[in-house]
mmCIF file of C-alpha atoms and ligand atoms in Angstrom:
data_model
loop_
_atom_site.group_PDB
_atom_site.id
_atom_site.type_symbol
_atom_site.label_atom_id
_atom_site.label_comp_id
_atom_site.label_asym_id
_atom_site.label_seq_id
_atom_site.Cartn_x
_atom_site.Cartn_y
_atom_site.Cartn_z
ATOM 1 C CA MET A 236 -20.153 -10.753 -29.566
ATOM 2 C CA LYS A 237 -20.217 -7.941 -27.085
ATOM 3 C CA LYS A 238 -16.908 -6.151 -26.683
ATOM 4 C CA LYS A 239 -15.264 -6.286 -23.258
ATOM 5 C CA LEU A 240 -15.179 -3.007 -21.388
ATOM 6 C CA ILE A 241 -11.987 -1.690 -19.843
ATOM 7 C CA SER A 242 -12.333 1.067 -17.248
ATOM 8 C CA ILE A 243 -9.387 3.352 -16.904
ATOM 9 C CA ILE A 244 -9.129 5.260 -13.635
ATOM 10 C CA ILE A 245 -7.022 8.385 -13.388
ATOM 11 C CA PRO A 246 -6.791 10.005 -9.941
ATOM 12 C CA LEU A 247 -5.496 13.538 -10.271
ATOM 13 C CA LEU A 248 -4.683 16.634 -8.315
ATOM 14 C CA ASN A 249 -3.747 19.814 -10.181
ATOM 15 C CA GLU A 250 -2.768 18.214 -13.465
ATOM 16 C CA GLU A 251 -4.352 20.644 -15.944
ATOM 17 C CA LYS A 252 -1.436 20.406 -18.377
ATOM 18 C CA ASN A 253 -1.164 16.619 -18.165
ATOM 19 C CA ILE A 254 -4.830 15.780 -18.647
ATOM 20 C CA PRO A 255 -4.985 16.361 -22.439
ATOM 21 C CA LEU A 256 -1.668 14.541 -22.850
ATOM 22 C CA VAL A 257 -2.708 11.477 -20.903
ATOM 23 C CA TYR A 258 -5.999 11.424 -22.805
ATOM 24 C CA ASP A 259 -4.209 11.556 -26.171
ATOM 25 C CA ALA A 260 -1.915 8.748 -25.085
ATOM 26 C CA LEU A 261 -4.933 6.691 -24.009
ATOM 27 C CA ARG A 262 -6.606 7.292 -27.381
ATOM 28 C CA GLU A 263 -3.501 5.893 -29.047
ATOM 29 C CA VAL A 264 -3.877 2.734 -26.984
ATOM 30 C CA TRP A 265 -7.491 2.602 -27.980
ATOM 31 C CA VAL A 266 -6.472 2.588 -31.634
ATOM 32 C CA LYS A 267 -4.042 -0.262 -30.969
ATOM 33 C CA LEU A 268 -6.618 -2.356 -29.112
ATOM 34 C CA PRO A 269 -9.832 -1.812 -31.080
ATOM 35 C CA THR A 270 -11.449 -4.990 -29.815
ATOM 36 C CA TYR A 271 -12.374 -3.387 -26.497
ATOM 37 C CA GLU A 272 -14.711 -0.689 -25.265
ATOM 38 C CA TYR A 273 -13.317 1.908 -22.925
ATOM 39 C CA GLU A 274 -14.396 4.297 -20.237
ATOM 40 C CA PHE A 275 -12.025 6.878 -18.825
ATOM 41 C CA ILE A 276 -12.844 7.833 -15.259
ATOM 42 C CA PHE A 277 -11.006 10.967 -14.189
ATOM 43 C CA VAL A 278 -11.201 11.437 -10.437
ATOM 44 C CA ASN A 279 -10.538 15.067 -9.658
ATOM 45 C CA ASP A 280 -9.217 14.994 -6.112
ATOM 46 C CA GLY A 281 -9.924 18.617 -5.194
ATOM 47 C CA SER A 282 -7.754 20.324 -7.799
ATOM 48 C CA THR A 283 -7.378 24.074 -7.414
ATOM 49 C CA ASP A 284 -6.153 24.717 -10.954
ATOM 50 C CA HIS A 285 -8.090 24.341 -14.211
ATOM 51 C CA SER A 286 -8.109 20.530 -14.185
ATOM 52 C CA ALA A 287 -11.916 20.508 -13.977
ATOM 53 C CA LEU A 288 -12.151 22.579 -17.170
ATOM 54 C CA ALA A 289 -9.647 20.355 -18.947
ATOM 55 C CA ILE A 290 -11.729 17.276 -18.103
ATOM 56 C CA ALA A 291 -14.972 18.992 -19.082
ATOM 57 C CA ALA A 292 -13.473 19.846 -22.470
ATOM 58 C CA LEU A 293 -12.645 16.178 -23.057
ATOM 59 C CA ALA A 294 -16.028 14.983 -21.811
ATOM 60 C CA ALA A 295 -17.779 17.356 -24.201
ATOM 61 C CA LYS A 296 -16.300 15.656 -27.249
ATOM 62 C CA ASP A 297 -15.979 12.076 -25.954
ATOM 63 C CA LYS A 298 -18.805 10.230 -24.168
ATOM 64 C CA ALA A 299 -16.303 7.696 -22.815
ATOM 65 C CA VAL A 300 -14.769 10.366 -20.595
ATOM 66 C CA LYS A 301 -16.369 10.384 -17.165
ATOM 67 C CA CYS A 302 -15.483 12.471 -14.173
ATOM 68 C CA ILE A 303 -15.873 12.278 -10.420
ATOM 69 C CA GLU A 304 -15.053 15.553 -8.743
ATOM 70 C CA PHE A 305 -14.326 15.609 -5.009
ATOM 71 C CA SER A 306 -15.401 18.556 -2.856
ATOM 72 C CA ARG A 307 -11.837 18.859 -1.584
ATOM 73 C CA ASN A 308 -8.580 16.932 -1.563
ATOM 74 C CA PHE A 309 -9.078 13.500 -0.014
ATOM 75 C CA GLY A 310 -5.855 11.904 -1.191
ATOM 76 C CA LYS A 311 -4.954 9.600 -4.040
ATOM 77 C CA GLU A 312 -5.979 6.430 -2.218
ATOM 78 C CA MET A 313 -9.543 7.725 -1.778
ATOM 79 C CA ALA A 314 -9.634 8.965 -5.363
ATOM 80 C CA THR A 315 -8.593 5.544 -6.606
ATOM 81 C CA THR A 316 -11.207 3.903 -4.402
ATOM 82 C CA ALA A 317 -13.931 6.192 -5.782
ATOM 83 C CA GLY A 318 -12.864 5.280 -9.303
ATOM 84 C CA ILE A 319 -12.888 1.547 -8.610
ATOM 85 C CA GLU A 320 -16.346 1.803 -7.044
ATOM 86 C CA ALA A 321 -17.718 3.682 -10.038
ATOM 87 C CA ALA A 322 -16.089 1.527 -12.708
ATOM 88 C CA THR A 323 -18.345 -0.758 -14.718
ATOM 89 C CA GLY A 324 -15.675 -2.497 -16.793
ATOM 90 C CA ASP A 325 -14.702 -6.165 -17.046
ATOM 91 C CA ALA A 326 -11.255 -4.986 -16.058
ATOM 92 C CA VAL A 327 -10.136 -1.862 -14.272
ATOM 93 C CA MET A 328 -6.833 -0.228 -15.067
ATOM 94 C CA MET A 329 -5.486 2.537 -12.850
ATOM 95 C CA LEU A 330 -2.756 4.974 -13.717
ATOM 96 C CA ASP A 331 -1.307 8.321 -12.654
ATOM 97 C CA ALA A 332 -2.216 11.422 -14.610
ATOM 98 C CA ASP A 333 1.376 12.626 -14.878
ATOM 99 C CA LEU A 334 2.391 10.088 -17.577
ATOM 100 C CA GLN A 335 4.831 8.418 -15.197
ATOM 101 C CA HIS A 336 2.740 5.305 -15.766
ATOM 102 C CA PRO A 337 3.185 5.114 -19.550
ATOM 103 C CA PRO A 338 -0.252 4.460 -21.107
ATOM 104 C CA LEU A 339 1.442 2.811 -24.097
ATOM 105 C CA ARG A 340 2.199 -0.187 -21.871
ATOM 106 C CA ILE A 341 -1.498 -0.873 -21.267
ATOM 107 C CA PRO A 342 -1.659 -3.545 -24.018
ATOM 108 C CA ASP A 343 0.906 -5.581 -22.022
ATOM 109 C CA PHE A 344 -1.392 -5.497 -18.999
ATOM 110 C CA VAL A 345 -4.389 -6.448 -21.105
ATOM 111 C CA SER A 346 -2.643 -9.384 -22.764
ATOM 112 C CA ARG A 347 -1.648 -10.839 -19.382
ATOM 113 C CA TRP A 348 -5.209 -10.365 -18.200
ATOM 114 C CA GLU A 349 -6.492 -12.201 -21.282
ATOM 115 C CA ARG A 350 -4.114 -15.063 -20.475
ATOM 116 C CA GLY A 351 -5.750 -15.483 -17.069
ATOM 117 C CA ALA A 352 -4.076 -13.084 -14.660
ATOM 118 C CA GLU A 353 -6.532 -11.423 -12.303
ATOM 119 C CA VAL A 354 -4.160 -8.793 -10.983
ATOM 120 C CA VAL A 355 -1.473 -7.321 -13.230
ATOM 121 C CA VAL A 356 1.003 -5.154 -11.366
ATOM 122 C CA GLY A 357 3.331 -2.607 -12.943
ATOM 123 C CA MET A 358 6.870 -3.026 -11.589
ATOM 124 C CA ARG A 359 8.934 0.116 -11.803
ATOM 125 C CA THR A 360 12.503 -0.626 -12.818
ATOM 126 C CA HIS A 361 13.701 2.944 -12.999
ATOM 127 C CA ASN A 362 12.286 6.284 -12.002
ATOM 128 C CA ALA A 363 13.792 9.250 -13.781
ATOM 129 C CA SER A 364 12.469 11.913 -11.469
ATOM 130 C CA ASP A 365 12.790 10.475 -7.998
ATOM 131 C CA ARG A 366 14.321 12.776 -5.491
ATOM 132 C CA MET A 367 17.155 11.379 -3.397
ATOM 133 C CA VAL A 368 15.056 11.375 -0.181
ATOM 134 C CA THR A 369 12.232 9.530 -1.902
ATOM 135 C CA ARG A 370 14.575 6.914 -3.326
ATOM 136 C CA VAL A 371 16.351 6.210 -0.039
ATOM 137 C CA GLY A 372 13.039 6.402 1.824
ATOM 138 C CA SER A 373 11.459 3.897 -0.526
ATOM 139 C CA LYS A 374 14.412 1.506 -0.054
ATOM 140 C CA ILE A 375 14.040 1.679 3.741
ATOM 141 C CA PHE A 376 10.281 1.318 3.498
ATOM 142 C CA HIS A 377 10.447 -1.847 1.415
ATOM 143 C CA ALA A 378 13.155 -3.362 3.586
ATOM 144 C CA ILE A 379 11.150 -2.866 6.781
ATOM 145 C CA SER A 380 7.903 -3.801 5.101
ATOM 146 C CA GLY A 381 9.426 -7.054 3.848
ATOM 147 C CA LEU A 382 10.610 -7.844 7.378
ATOM 148 C CA ILE A 383 7.463 -7.112 9.328
ATOM 149 C CA SER A 384 4.394 -7.173 7.136
ATOM 150 C CA GLU A 385 2.237 -10.182 6.582
ATOM 151 C CA THR A 386 1.162 -8.889 3.170
ATOM 152 C CA SER A 387 4.252 -7.096 2.017
ATOM 153 C CA ILE A 388 4.600 -4.755 -0.902
ATOM 154 C CA ASN A 389 7.553 -5.786 -3.003
ATOM 155 C CA LYS A 390 10.057 -3.232 -4.166
ATOM 156 C CA GLY A 391 8.998 -1.575 -7.384
ATOM 157 C CA GLU A 392 5.322 -2.520 -7.142
ATOM 158 C CA THR A 393 3.249 0.489 -8.107
ATOM 159 C CA ASP A 394 -0.367 1.547 -8.394
ATOM 160 C CA PHE A 395 -0.080 1.109 -12.164
ATOM 161 C CA ARG A 396 -2.301 -1.969 -12.159
ATOM 162 C CA LEU A 397 -5.044 -3.819 -13.888
ATOM 163 C CA ILE A 398 -7.559 -5.769 -11.863
ATOM 164 C CA ASP A 399 -10.227 -8.143 -13.069
ATOM 165 C CA ARG A 400 -13.928 -7.696 -12.261
ATOM 166 C CA VAL A 401 -13.785 -10.418 -9.543
ATOM 167 C CA VAL A 402 -11.040 -8.477 -7.807
ATOM 168 C CA VAL A 403 -13.000 -5.226 -8.168
ATOM 169 C CA ASN A 404 -16.018 -6.811 -6.507
ATOM 170 C CA ALA A 405 -13.908 -8.194 -3.677
ATOM 171 C CA PHE A 406 -12.156 -4.845 -3.269
ATOM 172 C CA LYS A 407 -15.471 -3.074 -2.875
ATOM 173 C CA GLN A 408 -16.170 -5.206 0.201
ATOM 174 C CA LEU A 409 -13.142 -3.954 2.100
ATOM 175 C CA PRO A 410 -14.473 -1.498 4.671
ATOM 176 C CA GLU A 411 -11.234 0.034 5.926
ATOM 177 C CA ARG A 412 -11.264 3.796 6.202
ATOM 178 C CA GLU A 413 -7.569 4.510 6.111
ATOM 179 C CA ARG A 414 -6.365 2.619 3.123
ATOM 180 C CA MET A 415 -3.581 1.942 0.728
ATOM 181 C CA THR A 416 -4.900 0.539 -2.511
ATOM 182 C CA ARG A 417 -1.757 -1.450 -3.270
ATOM 183 C CA SER A 418 -1.612 -3.373 -0.022
ATOM 184 C CA LEU A 419 -5.368 -4.020 -0.014
ATOM 185 C CA ILE A 420 -5.198 -5.531 -3.498
ATOM 186 C CA ASN A 421 -2.205 -7.601 -2.423
ATOM 187 C CA TRP A 422 -4.121 -8.810 0.623
ATOM 188 C CA LEU A 423 -6.993 -9.989 -1.592
ATOM 189 C CA GLY A 424 -4.763 -12.507 -3.317
ATOM 190 C CA PHE A 425 -5.800 -13.770 -6.780
ATOM 191 C CA LYS A 426 -3.572 -14.708 -9.709
ATOM 192 C CA LYS A 427 -0.938 -12.085 -10.071
ATOM 193 C CA GLU A 428 1.420 -11.206 -12.906
ATOM 194 C CA PHE A 429 3.867 -8.389 -13.462
ATOM 195 C CA VAL A 430 4.726 -5.916 -16.190
ATOM 196 C CA GLU A 431 8.021 -4.089 -15.913
ATOM 197 C CA PHE A 432 8.120 -0.466 -16.943
ATOM 198 C CA GLU A 433 10.379 2.542 -16.752
ATOM 199 C CA ALA A 434 8.880 5.644 -15.231
ATOM 200 C CA PRO A 435 9.829 8.734 -17.217
ATOM 201 C CA ALA A 436 10.197 12.106 -15.545
ATOM 202 C CA ARG A 437 7.076 14.091 -14.798
ATOM 203 C CA LEU A 438 6.260 16.366 -17.751
ATOM 204 C CA HIS A 439 4.360 19.145 -16.011
ATOM 205 C CA GLY A 440 3.825 20.172 -12.418
ATOM 206 C CA ASP A 441 5.391 18.844 -9.239
ATOM 207 C CA ALA A 442 5.015 15.562 -7.413
ATOM 208 C CA LYS A 443 2.022 15.920 -5.118
ATOM 209 C CA TYR A 444 3.341 13.689 -2.382
ATOM 210 C CA SER A 445 5.411 15.646 0.073
ATOM 211 C CA THR A 446 7.998 13.829 2.158
ATOM 212 C CA SER A 447 5.798 14.108 5.246
ATOM 213 C CA LYS A 448 2.782 12.642 3.400
ATOM 214 C CA LEU A 449 4.977 9.738 2.263
ATOM 215 C CA ILE A 450 6.252 9.104 5.798
ATOM 216 C CA HIS A 451 2.679 9.113 7.062
ATOM 217 C CA LEU A 452 1.674 6.602 4.380
ATOM 218 C CA ALA A 453 4.637 4.349 5.208
ATOM 219 C CA LEU A 454 3.969 4.385 8.961
ATOM 220 C CA TYR A 455 0.304 3.693 8.374
ATOM 221 C CA SER A 456 1.188 0.826 6.087
ATOM 222 C CA PHE A 457 3.415 -0.786 8.739
ATOM 223 C CA VAL A 458 0.845 -0.400 11.483
ATOM 224 C CA SER A 459 -2.032 -1.740 9.418
ATOM 225 C CA ASN A 460 -0.180 -4.693 7.985
ATOM 226 C CA SER A 461 1.772 -5.934 10.938
ATOM 227 C CA LEU A 462 1.661 -6.295 14.695
ATOM 228 C CA LEU A 463 5.336 -7.057 14.960
ATOM 229 C CA PRO A 464 6.422 -3.601 16.205
ATOM 230 C CA LEU A 465 4.010 -4.022 19.114
ATOM 231 C CA ARG A 466 5.085 -7.539 19.891
ATOM 232 C CA LEU A 467 8.770 -6.637 19.796
ATOM 233 C CA ALA A 468 8.369 -4.687 23.045
ATOM 234 C CA GLY A 469 7.033 -7.816 24.693
ATOM 235 C CA TRP A 470 9.877 -10.013 23.478
ATOM 236 C CA LEU A 471 12.422 -7.426 24.537
ATOM 237 C CA GLY A 472 10.823 -7.348 27.986
ATOM 238 C CA LEU A 473 10.943 -11.124 28.200
ATOM 239 C CA CYS A 474 14.688 -11.163 27.437
ATOM 240 C CA ILE A 475 15.454 -8.342 29.864
ATOM 241 C CA THR A 476 13.428 -9.929 32.667
ATOM 242 C CA PHE A 477 15.001 -13.335 32.115
ATOM 243 C CA LEU A 478 18.606 -12.107 31.980
ATOM 244 C CA SER A 479 18.342 -9.620 34.831
ATOM 245 C CA GLY A 480 16.465 -12.232 36.863
ATOM 246 C CA LEU A 481 19.324 -14.697 36.424
ATOM 247 C CA LEU A 482 21.870 -12.041 37.280
ATOM 248 C CA GLY A 483 19.846 -10.996 40.318
ATOM 249 C CA ILE A 484 19.676 -14.549 41.646
ATOM 250 C CA ALA A 485 23.411 -15.048 41.124
ATOM 251 C CA VAL A 486 24.242 -11.784 42.881
ATOM 252 C CA PHE A 487 21.848 -12.558 45.743
ATOM 253 C CA LEU A 488 23.369 -16.004 46.302
ATOM 254 C CA GLU A 489 26.930 -14.752 46.085
ATOM 255 C CA ARG A 490 26.374 -11.787 48.368
ATOM 256 C CA TYR A 491 23.989 -13.068 51.024
ATOM 257 C CA ILE A 492 24.181 -16.864 51.026
ATOM 258 C CA PHE A 493 27.880 -17.383 50.318
ATOM 259 C CA ASN A 494 28.961 -14.138 51.990
ATOM 260 C CA ASP A 495 30.854 -12.754 48.982
ATOM 261 C CA ALA A 496 32.839 -16.007 48.649
ATOM 262 C CA PHE A 497 33.842 -15.144 45.030
ATOM 263 C CA SER A 498 34.787 -11.556 45.904
ATOM 264 C CA TRP A 499 32.368 -9.972 43.377
ATOM 265 C CA HIS A 500 31.973 -6.998 45.749
ATOM 266 C CA VAL A 501 28.623 -6.088 44.207
ATOM 267 C CA SER A 502 27.763 -2.626 45.486
ATOM 268 C CA GLY A 503 24.371 -1.658 46.814
ATOM 269 C CA SER A 504 23.711 0.637 43.868
ATOM 270 C CA ALA A 505 24.566 -2.162 41.413
ATOM 271 C CA GLN A 506 22.023 -4.363 43.167
ATOM 272 C CA LEU A 507 19.457 -1.586 42.888
ATOM 273 C CA ALA A 508 20.228 -1.258 39.179
ATOM 274 C CA ILE A 509 19.604 -4.963 38.650
ATOM 275 C CA ILE A 510 16.256 -4.777 40.435
ATOM 276 C CA ASN A 511 15.373 -1.724 38.378
ATOM 277 C CA VAL A 512 16.192 -3.357 35.048
ATOM 278 C CA PHE A 513 14.217 -6.430 36.114
ATOM 279 C CA LEU A 514 11.144 -4.282 36.769
ATOM 280 C CA ILE A 515 11.529 -2.457 33.447
ATOM 281 C CA GLY A 516 11.552 -5.853 31.778
ATOM 282 C CA ILE A 517 8.269 -6.717 33.455
ATOM 283 C CA VAL A 518 6.707 -3.455 32.284
ATOM 284 C CA LEU A 519 7.804 -4.111 28.698
ATOM 285 C CA MET A 520 6.400 -7.627 28.913
ATOM 286 C CA ALA A 521 3.077 -6.187 30.067
ATOM 287 C CA LEU A 522 3.170 -3.891 27.022
ATOM 288 C CA GLY A 523 3.693 -6.907 24.796
ATOM 289 C CA ILE A 524 0.662 -8.591 26.332
ATOM 290 C CA ILE A 525 -1.439 -5.470 25.832
ATOM 291 C CA ALA A 526 -0.206 -5.509 22.237
ATOM 292 C CA LEU A 527 -1.832 -8.893 21.774
ATOM 293 C CA TYR A 528 -5.176 -7.455 22.856
ATOM 294 C CA ILE A 529 -4.768 -4.350 20.702
ATOM 295 C CA GLY A 530 -3.928 -6.647 17.818
ATOM 296 C CA LYS A 531 -7.207 -8.469 18.327
ATOM 297 C CA ILE A 532 -9.134 -5.196 18.430
ATOM 298 C CA HIS A 533 -7.282 -3.954 15.347
ATOM 299 C CA GLY A 534 -8.225 -7.070 13.424
ATOM 300 C CA GLU A 535 -11.871 -6.801 14.450
ATOM 301 C CA VAL A 536 -12.138 -3.084 13.726
ATOM 302 C CA ALA A 537 -10.496 -3.403 10.308
ATOM 303 C CA GLY A 538 -13.494 -5.637 9.559
ATOM 304 C CA ARG A 539 -12.011 -7.280 6.495
ATOM 305 C CA PRO A 540 -14.015 -10.143 5.043
ATOM 306 C CA LEU A 541 -13.157 -13.531 6.516
ATOM 307 C CA TYR A 542 -12.295 -14.948 3.112
ATOM 308 C CA VAL A 543 -12.308 -13.926 -0.500
ATOM 309 C CA VAL A 544 -14.008 -16.102 -3.105
ATOM 310 C CA ARG A 545 -12.880 -16.325 -6.715
ATOM 311 C CA LYS A 546 -15.859 -18.256 -7.984
ATOM 312 C CA ARG A 547 -18.681 -20.538 -6.877
ATOM 313 C CA MET A 548 -20.102 -23.438 -8.800
ATOM 314 C CA ASN A 549 -23.610 -24.875 -8.857
ATOM 315 C CA PHE A 550 -25.085 -22.597 -6.235
HETATM 316 N N1 UDP B 263 -2.785 12.604 -6.673
HETATM 317 C C1 UDP B 263 -4.096 12.691 -6.214
HETATM 318 N N2 UDP B 263 -4.336 13.200 -4.967
HETATM 319 C C2 UDP B 263 -3.325 13.595 -4.129
HETATM 320 C C3 UDP B 263 -1.983 13.472 -4.599
HETATM 321 C C4 UDP B 263 -1.765 12.961 -5.861
HETATM 322 O O1 UDP B 263 -5.029 12.332 -6.923
HETATM 323 O O2 UDP B 263 -3.606 14.053 -3.029
HETATM 324 C C5 UDP B 263 -2.527 12.050 -8.011
HETATM 325 C C6 UDP B 263 -1.610 12.882 -8.881
HETATM 326 O O3 UDP B 263 -2.315 13.882 -9.585
HETATM 327 C C7 UDP B 263 -1.039 11.837 -9.808
HETATM 328 C C8 UDP B 263 -0.934 10.611 -8.914
HETATM 329 O O4 UDP B 263 -1.851 10.825 -7.843
HETATM 330 O O5 UDP B 263 -1.918 11.549 -10.873
HETATM 331 C C9 UDP B 263 0.479 10.383 -8.404
HETATM 332 O O6 UDP B 263 0.933 11.540 -7.760
HETATM 333 P P1 UDP B 263 2.440 12.028 -7.845
HETATM 334 O O7 UDP B 263 2.892 12.051 -9.267
HETATM 335 O O8 UDP B 263 2.523 13.285 -7.080
HETATM 336 O O9 UDP B 263 3.163 10.885 -7.022
HETATM 337 P P2 UDP B 263 4.522 10.101 -7.365
HETATM 338 O O10 UDP B 263 4.683 10.036 -8.852
HETATM 339 O O11 UDP B 263 5.573 10.860 -6.686
HETATM 340 O O12 UDP B 263 4.274 8.743 -6.755
HETATM 341 MG MG1 MG B 264 4.173 11.016 -10.400
#
């Protein structure tokens, strides 16, 4: 029987010291799981150090080592996408080059896959090296994301994942330009299982994601997964218009119809303020309505497939 092929994708930016280490760790896994074939796809995302040489050295002695080298830095999400598109395996496993996604846990992913899971997600229980800002930021991100996003990313879900060939094929049909691999895979659906792991501290080099890059990624993720922020303006406007409208009517009746019978003594400037707030409410409501149209455009432009098929029978 032909052995199943597992593609391992490693996006990397300036990881010259980590590359040989991650490769050695992957070889160890290989020894533990000899019933599979492997290909190791290193995606060099515009490294400026000697990462390219380190990969070439591995490729020279091992035909299973493949490399895609970008012309410049395009970001980890693009590197991962390039790897997934190039992978030929029955399953595709993606992991960071910095050993924070421990390769020794790969057999756990594979066994869940063999039991029928189509997406196996690494859940990080503890991260030794997280900076304070990143930790707090990640908490806030997941809280907001859980509140507003239709396809949320749960806390702890990482890019350390295995996806089955059906998921790979579906993933390749997603045309979005700005992308976050994790949320796209979540959007696709499929049978999902989890593997918990502890992320050790980075061995060499620094984290490549600056705080500003992370904020950008988080904002993008909100905007692409949810229209709620846009709609909120509309709802706020509706409330403001309704309440100030009621107040306005009451003040008008009291002042001009009943000739200040209840002695509210509403001043002229207070009346102006009420009218003003009422108009602001209308403007916000208009924004909310525009949001509905933008939402439609957003959905059309994203151009995601209408549905995702797991399998067809007798066609
Ligand atoms: N990475 C990449 N391109 C980038 C930034 C990062 O390919 O523009 C790679 C990096 O080399 C590593 C992985 O993505 O293999 C995760 O990066 P990092 O360790 O900096 O992120 P963190 O661990 O903080 O999530
Ligand atoms: Mg890392």
